[in-house]
PDB file of C-alpha atoms in Angstrom:
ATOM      1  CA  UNK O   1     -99.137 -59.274   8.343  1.00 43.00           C
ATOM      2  CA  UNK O   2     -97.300 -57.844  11.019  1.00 47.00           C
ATOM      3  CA  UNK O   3     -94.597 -60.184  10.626  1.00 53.00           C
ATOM      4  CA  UNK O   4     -90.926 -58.985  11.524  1.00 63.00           C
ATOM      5  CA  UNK O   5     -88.395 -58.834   8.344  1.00 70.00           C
ATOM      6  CA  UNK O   6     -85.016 -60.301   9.720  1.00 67.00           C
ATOM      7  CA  UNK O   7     -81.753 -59.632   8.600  1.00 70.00           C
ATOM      8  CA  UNK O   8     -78.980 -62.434   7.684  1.00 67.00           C
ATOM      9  CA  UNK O   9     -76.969 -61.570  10.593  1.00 64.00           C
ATOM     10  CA  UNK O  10     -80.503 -61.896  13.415  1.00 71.00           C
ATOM     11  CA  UNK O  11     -81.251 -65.161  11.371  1.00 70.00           C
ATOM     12  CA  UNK O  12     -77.800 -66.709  11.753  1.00 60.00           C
ATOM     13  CA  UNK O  13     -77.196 -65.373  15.491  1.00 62.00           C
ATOM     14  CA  UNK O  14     -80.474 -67.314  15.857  1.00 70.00           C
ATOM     15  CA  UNK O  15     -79.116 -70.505  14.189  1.00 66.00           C
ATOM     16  CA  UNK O  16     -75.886 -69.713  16.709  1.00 58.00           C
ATOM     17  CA  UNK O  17     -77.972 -69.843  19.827  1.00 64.00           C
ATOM     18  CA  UNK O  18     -79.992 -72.726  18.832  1.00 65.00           C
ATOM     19  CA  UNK O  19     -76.845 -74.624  18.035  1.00 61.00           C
ATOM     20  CA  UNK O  20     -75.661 -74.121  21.310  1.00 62.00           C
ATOM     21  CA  UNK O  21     -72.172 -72.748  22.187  1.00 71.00           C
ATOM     22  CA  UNK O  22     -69.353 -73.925  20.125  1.00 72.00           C
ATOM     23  CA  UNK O  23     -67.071 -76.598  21.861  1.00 81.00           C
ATOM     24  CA  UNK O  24     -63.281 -75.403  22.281  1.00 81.00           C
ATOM     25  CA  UNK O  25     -62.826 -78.089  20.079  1.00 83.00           C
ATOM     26  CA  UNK O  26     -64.659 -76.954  16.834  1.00 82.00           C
ATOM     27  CA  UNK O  27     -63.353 -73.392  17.712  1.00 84.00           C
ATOM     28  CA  UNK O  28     -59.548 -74.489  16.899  1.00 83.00           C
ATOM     29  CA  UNK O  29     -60.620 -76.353  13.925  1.00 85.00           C
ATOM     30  CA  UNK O  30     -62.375 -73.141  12.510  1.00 85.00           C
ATOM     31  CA  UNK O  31     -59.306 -71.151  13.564  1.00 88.00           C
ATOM     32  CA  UNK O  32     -56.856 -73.442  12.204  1.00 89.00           C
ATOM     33  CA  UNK O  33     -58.477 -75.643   9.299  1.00 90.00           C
ATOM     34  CA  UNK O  34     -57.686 -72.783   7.010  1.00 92.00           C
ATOM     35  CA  UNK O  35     -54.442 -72.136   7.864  1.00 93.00           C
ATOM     36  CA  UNK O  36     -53.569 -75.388   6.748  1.00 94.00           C
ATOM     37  CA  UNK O  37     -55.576 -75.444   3.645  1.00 94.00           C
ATOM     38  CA  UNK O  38     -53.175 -72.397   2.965  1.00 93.00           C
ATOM     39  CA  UNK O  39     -50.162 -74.363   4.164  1.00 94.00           C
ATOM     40  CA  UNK O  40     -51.053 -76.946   1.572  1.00 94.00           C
ATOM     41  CA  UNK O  41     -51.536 -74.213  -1.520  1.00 94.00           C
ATOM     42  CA  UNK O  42     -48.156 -72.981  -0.114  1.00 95.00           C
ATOM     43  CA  UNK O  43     -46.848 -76.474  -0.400  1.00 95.00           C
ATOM     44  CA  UNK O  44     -48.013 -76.929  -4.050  1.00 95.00           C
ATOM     45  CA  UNK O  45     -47.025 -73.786  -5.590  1.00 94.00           C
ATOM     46  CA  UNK O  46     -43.468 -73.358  -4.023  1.00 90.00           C
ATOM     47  CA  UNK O  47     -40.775 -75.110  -2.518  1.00 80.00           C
ATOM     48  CA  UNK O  48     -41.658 -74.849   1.706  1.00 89.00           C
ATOM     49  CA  UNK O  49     -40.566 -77.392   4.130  1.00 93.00           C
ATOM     50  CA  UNK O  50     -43.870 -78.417   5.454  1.00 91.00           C
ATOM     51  CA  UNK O  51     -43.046 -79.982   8.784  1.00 92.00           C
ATOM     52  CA  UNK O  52     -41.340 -76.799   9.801  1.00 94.00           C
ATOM     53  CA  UNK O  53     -43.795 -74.813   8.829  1.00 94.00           C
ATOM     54  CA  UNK O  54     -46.672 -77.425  11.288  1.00 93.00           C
ATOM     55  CA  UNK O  55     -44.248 -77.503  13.935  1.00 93.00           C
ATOM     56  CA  UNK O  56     -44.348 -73.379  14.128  1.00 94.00           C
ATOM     57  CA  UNK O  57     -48.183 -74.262  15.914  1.00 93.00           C
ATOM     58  CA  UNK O  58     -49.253 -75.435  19.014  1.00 93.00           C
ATOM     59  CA  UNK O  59     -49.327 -79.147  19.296  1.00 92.00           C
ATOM     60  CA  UNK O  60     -53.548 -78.438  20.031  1.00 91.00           C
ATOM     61  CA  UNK O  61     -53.848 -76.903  16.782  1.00 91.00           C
ATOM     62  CA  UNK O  62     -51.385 -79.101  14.546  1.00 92.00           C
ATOM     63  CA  UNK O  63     -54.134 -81.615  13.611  1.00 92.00           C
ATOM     64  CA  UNK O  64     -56.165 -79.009  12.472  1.00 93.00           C
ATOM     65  CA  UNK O  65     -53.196 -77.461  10.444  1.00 94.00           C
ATOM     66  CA  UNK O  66     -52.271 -80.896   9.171  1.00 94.00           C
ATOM     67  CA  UNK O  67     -56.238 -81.497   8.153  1.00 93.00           C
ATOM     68  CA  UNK O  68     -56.257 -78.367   6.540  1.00 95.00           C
ATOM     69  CA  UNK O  69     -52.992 -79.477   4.654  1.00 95.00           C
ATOM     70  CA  UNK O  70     -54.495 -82.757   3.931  1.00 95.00           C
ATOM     71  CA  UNK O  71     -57.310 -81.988   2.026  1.00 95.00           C
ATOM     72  CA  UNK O  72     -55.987 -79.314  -0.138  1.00 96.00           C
ATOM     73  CA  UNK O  73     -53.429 -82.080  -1.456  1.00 96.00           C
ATOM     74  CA  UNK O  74     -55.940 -84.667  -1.462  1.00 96.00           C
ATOM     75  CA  UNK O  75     -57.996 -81.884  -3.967  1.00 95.00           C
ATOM     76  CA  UNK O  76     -55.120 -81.805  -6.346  1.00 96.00           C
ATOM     77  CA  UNK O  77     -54.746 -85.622  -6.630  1.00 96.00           C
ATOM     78  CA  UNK O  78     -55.956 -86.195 -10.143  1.00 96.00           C
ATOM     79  CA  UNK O  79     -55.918 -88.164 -13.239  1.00 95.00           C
ATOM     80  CA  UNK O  80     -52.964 -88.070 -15.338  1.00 96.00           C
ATOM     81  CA  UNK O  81     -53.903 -86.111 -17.787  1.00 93.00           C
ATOM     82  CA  UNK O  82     -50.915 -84.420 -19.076  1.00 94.00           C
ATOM     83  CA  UNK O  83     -46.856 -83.721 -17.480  1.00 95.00           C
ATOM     84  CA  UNK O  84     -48.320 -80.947 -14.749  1.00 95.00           C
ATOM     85  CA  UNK O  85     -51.024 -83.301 -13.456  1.00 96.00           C
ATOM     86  CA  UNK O  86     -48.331 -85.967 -13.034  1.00 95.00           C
ATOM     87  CA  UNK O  87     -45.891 -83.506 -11.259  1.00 95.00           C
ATOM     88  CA  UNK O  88     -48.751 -81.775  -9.209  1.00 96.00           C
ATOM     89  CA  UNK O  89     -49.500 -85.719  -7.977  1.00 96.00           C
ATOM     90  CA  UNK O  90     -46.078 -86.437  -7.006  1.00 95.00           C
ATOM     91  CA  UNK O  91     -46.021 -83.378  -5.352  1.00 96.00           C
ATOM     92  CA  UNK O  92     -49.063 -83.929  -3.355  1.00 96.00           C
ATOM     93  CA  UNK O  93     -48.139 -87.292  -2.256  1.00 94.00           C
ATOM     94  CA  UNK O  94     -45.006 -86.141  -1.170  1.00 94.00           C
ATOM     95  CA  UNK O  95     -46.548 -84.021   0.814  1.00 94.00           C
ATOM     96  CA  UNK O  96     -49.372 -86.545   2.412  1.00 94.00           C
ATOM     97  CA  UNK O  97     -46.719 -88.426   3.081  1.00 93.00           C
ATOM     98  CA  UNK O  98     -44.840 -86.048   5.357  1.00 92.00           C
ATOM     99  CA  UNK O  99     -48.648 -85.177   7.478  1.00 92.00           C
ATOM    100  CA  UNK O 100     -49.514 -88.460   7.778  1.00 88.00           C
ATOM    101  CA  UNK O 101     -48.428 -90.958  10.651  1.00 87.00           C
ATOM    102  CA  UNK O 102     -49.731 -94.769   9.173  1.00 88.00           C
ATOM    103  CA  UNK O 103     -46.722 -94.756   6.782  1.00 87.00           C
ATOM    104  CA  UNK O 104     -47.606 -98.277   6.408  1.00 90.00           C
ATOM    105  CA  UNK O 105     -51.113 -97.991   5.028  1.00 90.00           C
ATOM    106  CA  UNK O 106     -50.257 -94.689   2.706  1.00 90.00           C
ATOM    107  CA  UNK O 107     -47.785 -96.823   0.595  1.00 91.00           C
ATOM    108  CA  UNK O 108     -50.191 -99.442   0.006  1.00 91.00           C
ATOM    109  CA  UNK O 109     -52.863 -96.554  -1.107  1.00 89.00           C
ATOM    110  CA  UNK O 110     -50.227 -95.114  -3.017  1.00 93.00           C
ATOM    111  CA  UNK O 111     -49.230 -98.197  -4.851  1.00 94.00           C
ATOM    112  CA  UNK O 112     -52.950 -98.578  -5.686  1.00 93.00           C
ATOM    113  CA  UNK O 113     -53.100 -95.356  -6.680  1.00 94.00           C
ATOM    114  CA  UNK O 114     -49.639 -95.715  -9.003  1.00 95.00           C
ATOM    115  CA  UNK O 115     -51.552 -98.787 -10.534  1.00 96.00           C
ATOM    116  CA  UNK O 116     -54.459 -96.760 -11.697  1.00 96.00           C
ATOM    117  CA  UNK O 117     -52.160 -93.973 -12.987  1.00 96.00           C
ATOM    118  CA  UNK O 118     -50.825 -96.741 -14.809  1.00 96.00           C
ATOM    119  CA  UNK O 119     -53.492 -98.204 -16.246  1.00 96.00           C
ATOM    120  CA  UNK O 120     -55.041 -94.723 -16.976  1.00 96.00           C
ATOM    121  CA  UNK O 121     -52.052 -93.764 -19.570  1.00 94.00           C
ATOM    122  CA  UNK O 122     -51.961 -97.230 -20.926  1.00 94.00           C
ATOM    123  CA  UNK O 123     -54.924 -99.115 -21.670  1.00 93.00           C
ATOM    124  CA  UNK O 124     -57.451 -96.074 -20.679  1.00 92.00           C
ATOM    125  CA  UNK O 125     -55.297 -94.185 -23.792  1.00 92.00           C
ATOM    126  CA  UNK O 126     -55.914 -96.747 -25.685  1.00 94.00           C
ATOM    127  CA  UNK O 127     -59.487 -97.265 -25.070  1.00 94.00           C
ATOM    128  CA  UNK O 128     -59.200 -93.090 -26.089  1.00 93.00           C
ATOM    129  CA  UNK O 129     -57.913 -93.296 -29.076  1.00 95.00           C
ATOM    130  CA  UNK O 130     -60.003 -96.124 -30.693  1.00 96.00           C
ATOM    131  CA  UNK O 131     -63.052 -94.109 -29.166  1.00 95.00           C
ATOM    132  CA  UNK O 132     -61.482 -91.508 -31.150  1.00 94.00           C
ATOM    133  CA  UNK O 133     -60.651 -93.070 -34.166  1.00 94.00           C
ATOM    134  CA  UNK O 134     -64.620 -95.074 -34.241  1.00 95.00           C
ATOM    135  CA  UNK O 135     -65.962 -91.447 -33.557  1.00 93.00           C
ATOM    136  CA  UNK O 136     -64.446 -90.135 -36.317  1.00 92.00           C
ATOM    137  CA  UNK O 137     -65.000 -92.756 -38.572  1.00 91.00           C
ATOM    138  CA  UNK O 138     -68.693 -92.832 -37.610  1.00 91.00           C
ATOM    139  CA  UNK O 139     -68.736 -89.029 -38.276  1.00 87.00           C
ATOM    140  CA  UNK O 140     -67.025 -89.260 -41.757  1.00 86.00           C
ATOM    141  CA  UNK O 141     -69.917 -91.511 -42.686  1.00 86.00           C
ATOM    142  CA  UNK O 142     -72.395 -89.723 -41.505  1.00 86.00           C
ATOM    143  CA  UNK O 143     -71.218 -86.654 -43.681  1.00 81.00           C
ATOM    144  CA  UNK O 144     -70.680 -88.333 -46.612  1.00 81.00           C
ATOM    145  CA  UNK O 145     -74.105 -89.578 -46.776  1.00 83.00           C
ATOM    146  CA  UNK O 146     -75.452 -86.242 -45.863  1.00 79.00           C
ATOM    147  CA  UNK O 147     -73.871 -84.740 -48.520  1.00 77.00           C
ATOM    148  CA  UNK O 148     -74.961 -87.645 -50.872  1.00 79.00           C
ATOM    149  CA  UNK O 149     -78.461 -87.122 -50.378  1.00 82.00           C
ATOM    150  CA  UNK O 150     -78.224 -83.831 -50.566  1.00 80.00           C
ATOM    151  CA  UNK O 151     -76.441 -84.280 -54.168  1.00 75.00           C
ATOM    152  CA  UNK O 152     -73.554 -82.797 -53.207  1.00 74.00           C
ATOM    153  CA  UNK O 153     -69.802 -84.516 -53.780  1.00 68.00           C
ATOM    154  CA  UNK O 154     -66.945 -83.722 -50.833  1.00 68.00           C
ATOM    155  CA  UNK O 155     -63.429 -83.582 -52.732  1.00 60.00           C
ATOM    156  CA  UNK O 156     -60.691 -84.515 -49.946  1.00 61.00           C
ATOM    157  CA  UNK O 157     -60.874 -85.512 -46.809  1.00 69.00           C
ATOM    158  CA  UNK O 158     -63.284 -83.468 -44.278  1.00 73.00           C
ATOM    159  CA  UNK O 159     -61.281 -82.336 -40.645  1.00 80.00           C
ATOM    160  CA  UNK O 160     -64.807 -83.992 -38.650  1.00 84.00           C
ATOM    161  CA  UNK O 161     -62.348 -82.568 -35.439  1.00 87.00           C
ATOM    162  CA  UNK O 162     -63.239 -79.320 -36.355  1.00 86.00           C
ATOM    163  CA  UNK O 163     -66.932 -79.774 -36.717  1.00 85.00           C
ATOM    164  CA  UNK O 164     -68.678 -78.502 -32.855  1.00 89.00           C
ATOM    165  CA  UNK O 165     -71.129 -81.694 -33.280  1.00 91.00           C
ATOM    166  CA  UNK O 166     -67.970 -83.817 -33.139  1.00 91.00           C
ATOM    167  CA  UNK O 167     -66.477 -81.904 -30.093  1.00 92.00           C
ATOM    168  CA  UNK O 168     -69.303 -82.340 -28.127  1.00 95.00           C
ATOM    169  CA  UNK O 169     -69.444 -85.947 -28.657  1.00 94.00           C
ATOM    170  CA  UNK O 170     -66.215 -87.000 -28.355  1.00 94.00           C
ATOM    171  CA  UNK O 171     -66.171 -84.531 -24.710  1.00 95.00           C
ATOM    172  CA  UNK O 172     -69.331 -86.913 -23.246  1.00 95.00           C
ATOM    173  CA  UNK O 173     -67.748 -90.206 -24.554  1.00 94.00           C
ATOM    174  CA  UNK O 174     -64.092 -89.003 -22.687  1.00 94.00           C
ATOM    175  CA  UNK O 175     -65.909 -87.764 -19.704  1.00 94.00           C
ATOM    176  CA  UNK O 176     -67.786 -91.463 -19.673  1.00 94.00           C
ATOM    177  CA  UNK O 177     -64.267 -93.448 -20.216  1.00 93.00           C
ATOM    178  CA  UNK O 178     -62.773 -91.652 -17.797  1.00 95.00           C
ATOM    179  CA  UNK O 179     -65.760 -91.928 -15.014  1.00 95.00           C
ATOM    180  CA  UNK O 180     -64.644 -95.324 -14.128  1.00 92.00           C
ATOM    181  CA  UNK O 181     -61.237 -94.094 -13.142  1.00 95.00           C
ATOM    182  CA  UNK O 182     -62.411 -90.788 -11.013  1.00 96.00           C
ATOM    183  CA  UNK O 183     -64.662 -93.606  -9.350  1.00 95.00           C
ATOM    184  CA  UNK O 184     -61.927 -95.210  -8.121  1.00 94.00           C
ATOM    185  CA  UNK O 185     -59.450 -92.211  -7.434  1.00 95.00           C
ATOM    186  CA  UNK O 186     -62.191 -90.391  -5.668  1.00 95.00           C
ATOM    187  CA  UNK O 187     -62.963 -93.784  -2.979  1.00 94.00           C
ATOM    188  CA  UNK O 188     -58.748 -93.845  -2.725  1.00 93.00           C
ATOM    189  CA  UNK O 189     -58.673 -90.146  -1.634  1.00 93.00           C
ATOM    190  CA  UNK O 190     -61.726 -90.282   0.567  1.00 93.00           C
ATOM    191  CA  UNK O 191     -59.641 -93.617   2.345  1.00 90.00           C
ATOM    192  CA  UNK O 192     -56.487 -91.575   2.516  1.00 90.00           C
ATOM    193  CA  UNK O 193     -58.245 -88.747   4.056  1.00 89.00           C
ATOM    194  CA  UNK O 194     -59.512 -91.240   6.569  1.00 88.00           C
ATOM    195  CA  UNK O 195     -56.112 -91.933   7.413  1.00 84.00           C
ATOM    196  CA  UNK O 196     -54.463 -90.978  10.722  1.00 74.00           C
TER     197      UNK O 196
END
């Protein structure tokens, strides 16, 4: 029982000096990874001219910057929900495009990635709205009979949109249609992070 009680700091000093000294390397990408993650939020929330802002570092801690960069845009990639998704996606590959050197392979991902868009607003809204429209119909029903048995009549039509059994239902069915598409989107963006 005479065991020592350590703090957080003596436990992770400990997991420092079992780890071994930290390469020069991995001390630039700690330094600099976050300035570019900044960089990037910069990038997305106001009008900055990236490039000048990752030529203002040294060239031994641009890659770092530009990583940093990267992955915040990559982050904001998403489906195209709605008019500020789209913009914040153009806006993101706009700026991918200026970080990253394979020009080449980017369009192709981006193409791919345009295609999904695509598809998403077209036939995945359709596939929405009949989910949408069956849902409701389904839940319609299943009132009608409730109140049936129950000897109860409904005058008018009942707003099943409203109901919280109805929300729920239609958020798991949307978050299964749409599970397909982060799929994809999410093995895109871990491809263009891959990219040089």
């Amino acid at each position: 029982m005479d065991k020592e009680i350590k703090s957080a700091r003596e436990i992770a000093m400990e997991k420092v000096d079992k780890a071994g000294v930290a390469t020069e390397e991995e001390r630039l990408k700690w330094k600099h990874f976050p300035q570019g993650e900044l960089l990037g939020a910069k990038y997305l929330k106001e009008d900055c001219d990236m490039v000048a802002a990752l030529n203002q570092y040294p060239e031994t801690a641009r890659k770092y910057v530009a990583g940093g960069a990267a992955e915040v845009l990559l982050g904001n990639i998403g489906l195209p929900k709605n008019d500020i998704v789209r913009k914040t996606n153009k806006k993101a590959m706009d700026g991918l495009k200026l970080l990253k050197k394979d020009k080449t392979r980017m369009d192709s991902f981006f193409n791919q990635l345009d295609r999904l868009f695509d598809h998403y607003t077209t036939q995945g809204e359709q596939q929405r709205k009949q989910a949408n429209q069956s849902l409701k119909a389904d839940f319609e029903s299943k009132l009608q009979q409730a109140a049936q048995q129950q000897g109860l009549s409904i005058a008018g039509k009942i707003d099943v949109e409203k109901q919280p059994q109805f929300q729920q239902e239609w958020r798991r069915i949307q978050t299964q249609l749409d599970s397909q598409y982060l799929t994809l989107l999410e093995e895109y963006k871990r491809e263009l992070a891959n990219l040089s």
